Amino acid sequence: MRVYISIDMEGVGGIATMDQVVRGGHGYPRSQRLMTAEANAAIEGAFDAGADSVLINDSHGTMDNLLHDELDPRARLIFGSPKLDCMAEGVSAEHDVAMFLGYHAAAGSPGVLAHTFSSHFYEVRLNGRPVSEAEVNALQAAAVGVPVGLLTGDDVICGVAEKAFPGVRTVAVKVAHGHTAADSLSPAEARRLIREAAAETVRSAGDLAPLPMPEALELEIDMPTTPAAELGEQIPGVRRIADKTLAATFTTPREVLGCVTVCYHLAADAMTSRMTLFGRR
């Protein structure tokens, strides 16, 4: 039994503010420890249930957040950015089940620190419907035949997962009280529930099926500025369908993730340039 884990930070128990999830914030080092502890809980649960291997992908921000020397040594870790498959880097046909830890709701949703891949994207849509990172990453897992068996995060993204992923287990470690406010379980209780759910997921992985793959994936991204959209329009196959909206049609989730990754950096550069100008006196 081979287990794949993608872990984000915004959906970890005890985390709700920007200061906690952005490198350099006073709360960020504590968030690294909380994130690492939830990763360990899932790893321990997977091995409790007889997993042969666990591969974990650090999927938050710069993707080098987990504390390596505190991570369960039985797991292998993928970290660093950019990656070809972004938050789904490393998932392959060798894996039997995927777990998404510390996930959050989509841009425009009422969840804690909700966004979709970039805090600068106003919305990301697939085939005309707003999507979360979890739904996009689940398609990449499905493309190699891997089902999503566990998702943890706030109550909003857990509700999305329960509708989108047949048979998935969820652990809501907190309840959203706003974009940067939450009612959270204690870290110890969150870890206990995650460990138990991970073990149950491994034991029942054979009952899960990957998501069905659409014939085409029509991606739309609402960029933060007109110049960012103008630059994005230069990506082969990408068209600009509104002042700040980019669109492209793909056949694989990997192509979607590649486009999202490039647009992520274009959006970040555009906002950095704008804030530099706003800071002038």
Short mmCIF file of C-alpha atoms in Angstrom, two decimals:
data_model
loop_
_atom_site.label_atom_id
_atom_site.label_comp_id
_atom_site.label_asym_id
_atom_site.label_seq_id
_atom_site.Cartn_x
_atom_site.Cartn_y
_atom_site.Cartn_z
CA MET A 1 0.00 0.00 0.00
CA ARG A 2 1.56 3.26 -1.20
CA VAL A 3 0.17 6.54 0.14
CA TYR A 4 0.50 10.02 -1.37
CA ILE A 5 -0.02 13.15 0.74
CA SER A 6 -0.34 16.75 -0.42
CA ILE A 7 -0.26 19.17 2.52
CA ASP A 8 -1.17 22.86 2.61
CA MET A 9 -1.06 25.21 5.59
CA GLU A 10 -4.21 27.35 5.65
CA GLY A 11 -6.41 24.40 6.64
CA VAL A 12 -4.27 23.23 9.56
CA GLY A 13 -5.82 23.40 13.04
CA GLY A 14 -4.88 26.51 15.01
CA ILE A 15 -4.22 28.63 11.91
CA ALA A 16 -6.48 31.45 10.72
CA THR A 17 -4.52 34.65 10.02
CA MET A 18 -2.25 35.95 7.28
CA ASP A 19 0.51 36.53 9.84
CA GLN A 20 0.55 32.78 10.43
CA VAL A 21 0.81 31.61 6.80
CA VAL A 22 3.22 34.10 5.22
CA ARG A 23 6.94 33.62 5.70
CA GLY A 24 8.28 36.41 7.90
CA GLY A 25 5.11 36.70 9.95
CA HIS A 26 5.47 36.40 13.71
CA GLY A 27 3.12 33.40 13.72
CA TYR A 28 4.71 31.57 10.79
CA PRO A 29 7.28 29.48 12.74
CA ARG A 30 4.51 28.17 14.99
CA SER A 31 2.46 27.33 11.90
CA GLN A 32 5.37 25.30 10.55
CA ARG A 33 5.30 23.20 13.70
CA LEU A 34 1.52 22.77 13.56
CA MET A 35 1.70 21.79 9.88
CA THR A 36 4.51 19.31 10.50
CA ALA A 37 2.62 17.76 13.41
CA GLU A 38 -0.51 17.19 11.30
CA ALA A 39 1.64 15.67 8.57
CA ASN A 40 3.13 13.30 11.14
CA ALA A 41 -0.32 12.35 12.40
CA ALA A 42 -1.38 11.25 8.91
CA ILE A 43 1.92 9.45 8.28
CA GLU A 44 1.61 7.60 11.59
CA GLY A 45 -1.98 6.63 10.84
CA ALA A 46 -1.06 5.34 7.40
CA PHE A 47 1.71 3.15 8.80
CA ASP A 48 -0.53 2.04 11.68
CA ALA A 49 -2.83 0.56 9.03
CA GLY A 50 -0.06 -1.22 7.15
CA ALA A 51 1.13 1.28 4.53
CA ASP A 52 4.37 0.30 2.83
CA SER A 53 5.42 3.84 1.91
CA VAL A 54 4.31 7.45 2.26
CA LEU A 55 5.32 10.29 -0.06
CA ILE A 56 4.42 13.80 1.09
CA ASN A 57 4.43 16.94 -1.05
CA ASP A 58 4.86 20.32 0.69
CA SER A 59 2.19 22.34 -1.14
CA HIS A 60 1.99 25.72 0.61
CA GLY A 61 3.39 28.96 -0.80
CA THR A 62 7.12 28.54 -1.39
CA MET A 63 6.61 24.83 -0.71
CA ASP A 64 9.42 24.56 1.83
CA ASN A 65 7.47 24.89 5.06
CA LEU A 66 7.64 21.46 6.72
CA LEU A 67 10.35 21.02 9.35
CA HIS A 68 12.38 18.17 7.89
CA ASP A 69 14.14 17.18 11.07
CA GLU A 70 10.78 16.84 12.87
CA LEU A 71 9.04 14.87 10.11
CA ASP A 72 8.42 11.15 10.58
CA PRO A 73 11.57 9.55 9.07
CA ARG A 74 9.55 6.80 7.39
CA ALA A 75 8.13 9.30 4.88
CA ARG A 76 9.82 10.80 1.85
CA LEU A 77 9.34 14.53 1.21
CA ILE A 78 9.04 16.58 -1.98
CA PHE A 79 9.62 20.29 -1.42
CA GLY A 80 10.58 23.47 -3.25
CA SER A 81 9.00 25.52 -6.02
CA PRO A 82 8.13 25.76 -8.87
CA LYS A 83 7.09 22.17 -9.59
CA LEU A 84 5.64 20.78 -12.81
CA ASP A 85 2.50 19.49 -11.07
CA CYS A 86 2.39 22.10 -8.31
CA MET A 87 0.39 20.83 -5.32
CA ALA A 88 -0.03 17.41 -6.93
CA GLU A 89 3.68 16.90 -7.61
CA GLY A 90 4.78 13.30 -7.20
CA VAL A 91 1.44 11.51 -7.35
CA SER A 92 1.75 8.54 -9.70
CA ALA A 93 0.14 5.29 -10.75
CA GLU A 94 2.24 3.58 -8.07
CA HIS A 95 0.07 5.14 -5.36
CA ASP A 96 -3.06 3.48 -4.02
CA VAL A 97 -4.64 6.49 -2.32
CA ALA A 98 -4.12 10.24 -1.92
CA MET A 99 -4.66 12.36 1.17
CA PHE A 100 -5.06 16.14 1.08
CA LEU A 101 -4.17 17.75 4.43
CA GLY A 102 -4.55 21.34 5.60
CA TYR A 103 -6.67 22.32 2.60
CA HIS A 104 -8.93 25.39 2.32
CA ALA A 105 -11.93 26.60 0.36
CA ALA A 106 -11.91 28.22 -3.08
CA ALA A 107 -11.55 31.92 -3.86
CA GLY A 108 -14.85 33.66 -3.20
CA SER A 109 -15.95 31.08 -0.64
CA PRO A 110 -16.57 31.90 3.04
CA GLY A 111 -13.81 29.60 4.31
CA VAL A 112 -10.72 30.46 6.34
CA LEU A 113 -8.05 32.10 4.14
CA ALA A 114 -10.00 30.96 1.07
CA HIS A 115 -8.27 31.29 -2.30
CA THR A 116 -7.46 29.16 -5.32
CA PHE A 117 -3.73 28.65 -5.91
CA SER A 118 -2.95 32.38 -5.63
CA SER A 119 -4.35 34.94 -3.23
CA HIS A 120 -4.16 37.31 -6.24
CA PHE A 121 -6.61 35.31 -8.39
CA TYR A 122 -10.16 36.54 -7.94
CA GLU A 123 -11.56 33.20 -9.10
CA VAL A 124 -10.54 30.04 -10.96
CA ARG A 125 -13.13 28.07 -12.93
CA LEU A 126 -13.10 24.70 -14.68
CA ASN A 127 -15.80 24.00 -17.24
CA GLY A 128 -17.71 27.05 -16.11
CA ARG A 129 -17.71 26.26 -12.39
CA PRO A 130 -15.60 27.80 -9.60
CA VAL A 131 -13.18 25.19 -8.24
CA SER A 132 -10.95 24.72 -5.24
CA GLU A 133 -7.36 23.54 -5.27
CA ALA A 134 -8.56 20.21 -3.92
CA GLU A 135 -10.79 19.60 -6.94
CA VAL A 136 -8.04 20.44 -9.44
CA ASN A 137 -5.46 18.33 -7.62
CA ALA A 138 -7.92 15.44 -7.38
CA LEU A 139 -8.20 15.48 -11.18
CA GLN A 140 -4.43 15.18 -11.50
CA ALA A 141 -4.51 12.24 -9.09
CA ALA A 142 -7.37 10.70 -11.09
CA ALA A 143 -5.37 11.09 -14.31
CA VAL A 144 -2.90 8.51 -12.94
CA GLY A 145 -5.62 6.35 -11.39
CA VAL A 146 -5.40 7.51 -7.76
CA PRO A 147 -8.49 8.29 -5.65
CA VAL A 148 -8.64 10.89 -2.86
CA GLY A 149 -9.45 9.10 0.39
CA LEU A 150 -8.94 11.80 3.03
CA LEU A 151 -9.18 15.58 3.21
CA THR A 152 -8.61 17.78 6.26
CA GLY A 153 -9.25 21.49 6.67
CA ASP A 154 -12.06 23.79 7.76
CA ASP A 155 -15.74 22.91 7.62
CA VAL A 156 -16.23 24.66 4.27
CA ILE A 157 -13.69 22.68 2.23
CA CYS A 158 -14.70 19.47 4.01
CA GLY A 159 -18.25 20.05 2.80
CA VAL A 160 -16.99 20.55 -0.75
CA ALA A 161 -14.91 17.36 -0.61
CA GLU A 162 -17.80 15.27 0.71
CA LYS A 163 -19.84 16.23 -2.36
CA ALA A 164 -17.01 16.05 -4.90
CA PHE A 165 -15.07 12.91 -3.88
CA PRO A 166 -17.12 9.72 -3.48
CA GLY A 167 -16.23 7.79 -0.32
CA VAL A 168 -13.83 10.44 1.01
CA ARG A 169 -13.23 10.84 4.73
CA THR A 170 -12.92 14.36 6.08
CA VAL A 171 -11.63 15.87 9.30
CA ALA A 172 -12.87 19.41 9.97
CA VAL A 173 -10.22 20.75 12.34
CA LYS A 174 -11.90 24.16 12.54
CA VAL A 175 -15.09 26.03 11.71
CA ALA A 176 -14.82 29.20 9.64
CA HIS A 177 -15.92 32.40 11.38
CA GLY A 178 -14.71 34.65 8.57
CA HIS A 179 -11.79 34.94 6.16
CA THR A 180 -9.26 35.28 8.97
CA ALA A 181 -11.13 33.88 11.97
CA ALA A 182 -11.96 30.35 13.10
CA ASP A 183 -13.20 28.17 15.93
CA SER A 184 -10.49 25.48 16.05
CA LEU A 185 -9.94 22.16 17.73
CA SER A 186 -6.87 21.92 19.92
CA PRO A 187 -3.82 20.77 17.93
CA ALA A 188 -3.69 17.54 19.96
CA GLU A 189 -7.31 16.68 19.19
CA ALA A 190 -6.88 17.56 15.50
CA ARG A 191 -3.87 15.26 15.28
CA ARG A 192 -5.71 12.43 17.01
CA LEU A 193 -8.60 12.61 14.56
CA ILE A 194 -6.29 12.87 11.56
CA ARG A 195 -4.28 9.84 12.65
CA GLU A 196 -7.43 7.79 13.07
CA ALA A 197 -8.88 8.92 9.74
CA ALA A 198 -5.62 8.23 7.89
CA ALA A 199 -5.55 4.68 9.26
CA GLU A 200 -9.18 4.11 8.26
CA THR A 201 -8.47 5.54 4.81
CA VAL A 202 -5.62 3.11 4.19
CA ARG A 203 -7.67 0.14 5.39
CA SER A 204 -10.53 0.96 3.03
CA ALA A 205 -8.53 2.34 0.08
CA GLY A 206 -9.58 -0.59 -2.11
CA ASP A 207 -13.18 0.62 -2.00
CA LEU A 208 -12.36 4.03 -3.51
CA ALA A 209 -12.40 5.04 -7.16
CA PRO A 210 -10.67 7.98 -8.90
CA LEU A 211 -12.79 10.86 -10.17
CA PRO A 212 -14.10 10.54 -13.74
CA MET A 213 -12.03 12.58 -16.20
CA PRO A 214 -13.83 15.19 -18.35
CA GLU A 215 -13.13 15.06 -22.08
CA ALA A 216 -11.98 18.70 -22.00
CA LEU A 217 -10.96 21.11 -19.28
CA GLU A 218 -11.92 24.70 -19.96
CA LEU A 219 -9.85 26.81 -17.56
CA GLU A 220 -10.68 30.42 -16.70
CA ILE A 221 -8.61 32.60 -14.35
CA ASP A 222 -9.58 36.07 -13.17
CA MET A 223 -6.25 37.90 -12.89
CA PRO A 224 -5.66 40.80 -10.47
CA THR A 225 -4.68 43.47 -13.02
CA THR A 226 -5.03 44.23 -16.71
CA PRO A 227 -1.23 44.06 -17.32
CA ALA A 228 -1.12 40.60 -15.72
CA ALA A 229 -3.86 39.44 -18.08
CA GLU A 230 -2.05 41.00 -21.04
CA LEU A 231 1.07 39.02 -20.20
CA GLY A 232 -0.89 35.82 -19.62
CA GLU A 233 -2.43 36.18 -23.05
CA GLN A 234 1.05 35.60 -24.50
CA ILE A 235 1.08 31.99 -23.24
CA PRO A 236 0.48 29.74 -26.26
CA GLY A 237 -3.11 28.55 -26.33
CA VAL A 238 -4.30 31.10 -23.77
CA ARG A 239 -6.86 33.71 -24.82
CA ARG A 240 -8.14 36.81 -23.06
CA ILE A 241 -11.93 36.78 -22.84
CA ALA A 242 -12.38 39.85 -20.63
CA ASP A 243 -10.20 42.69 -19.37
CA LYS A 244 -8.69 40.60 -16.57
CA THR A 245 -9.86 37.08 -17.49
CA LEU A 246 -7.77 34.42 -19.20
CA ALA A 247 -9.13 31.21 -20.71
CA ALA A 248 -7.70 28.07 -22.30
CA THR A 249 -8.91 24.60 -23.20
CA PHE A 250 -6.82 21.63 -22.10
CA THR A 251 -7.12 17.85 -22.26
CA THR A 252 -5.14 16.95 -19.12
CA PRO A 253 -5.03 18.24 -15.53
CA ARG A 254 -1.24 18.54 -15.84
CA GLU A 255 -1.71 21.17 -18.55
CA VAL A 256 -4.16 23.01 -16.28
CA LEU A 257 -1.67 22.99 -13.40
CA GLY A 258 1.12 24.20 -15.66
CA CYS A 259 -0.94 27.16 -16.85
CA VAL A 260 -2.05 27.96 -13.31
CA THR A 261 1.57 27.92 -12.12
CA VAL A 262 2.73 30.37 -14.79
CA CYS A 263 -0.25 32.67 -14.19
CA TYR A 264 0.44 32.50 -10.44
CA HIS A 265 3.85 34.06 -10.97
CA LEU A 266 2.53 36.65 -13.42
CA ALA A 267 -0.12 37.69 -10.90
CA ALA A 268 2.41 37.90 -8.07
CA ASP A 269 4.81 40.02 -10.16
CA ALA A 270 1.98 42.34 -11.17
CA MET A 271 0.90 42.91 -7.58
CA THR A 272 4.48 43.39 -6.36
CA SER A 273 5.00 46.08 -9.00
CA ARG A 274 1.77 47.82 -8.06
CA MET A 275 2.50 47.79 -4.32
CA THR A 276 5.95 49.29 -4.97
CA LEU A 277 4.25 52.24 -6.67
CA PHE A 278 1.64 52.58 -3.92
CA GLY A 279 4.45 52.80 -1.39
CA ARG A 280 5.90 55.96 -2.93
CA ARG A 281 5.60 59.21 -1.03
#
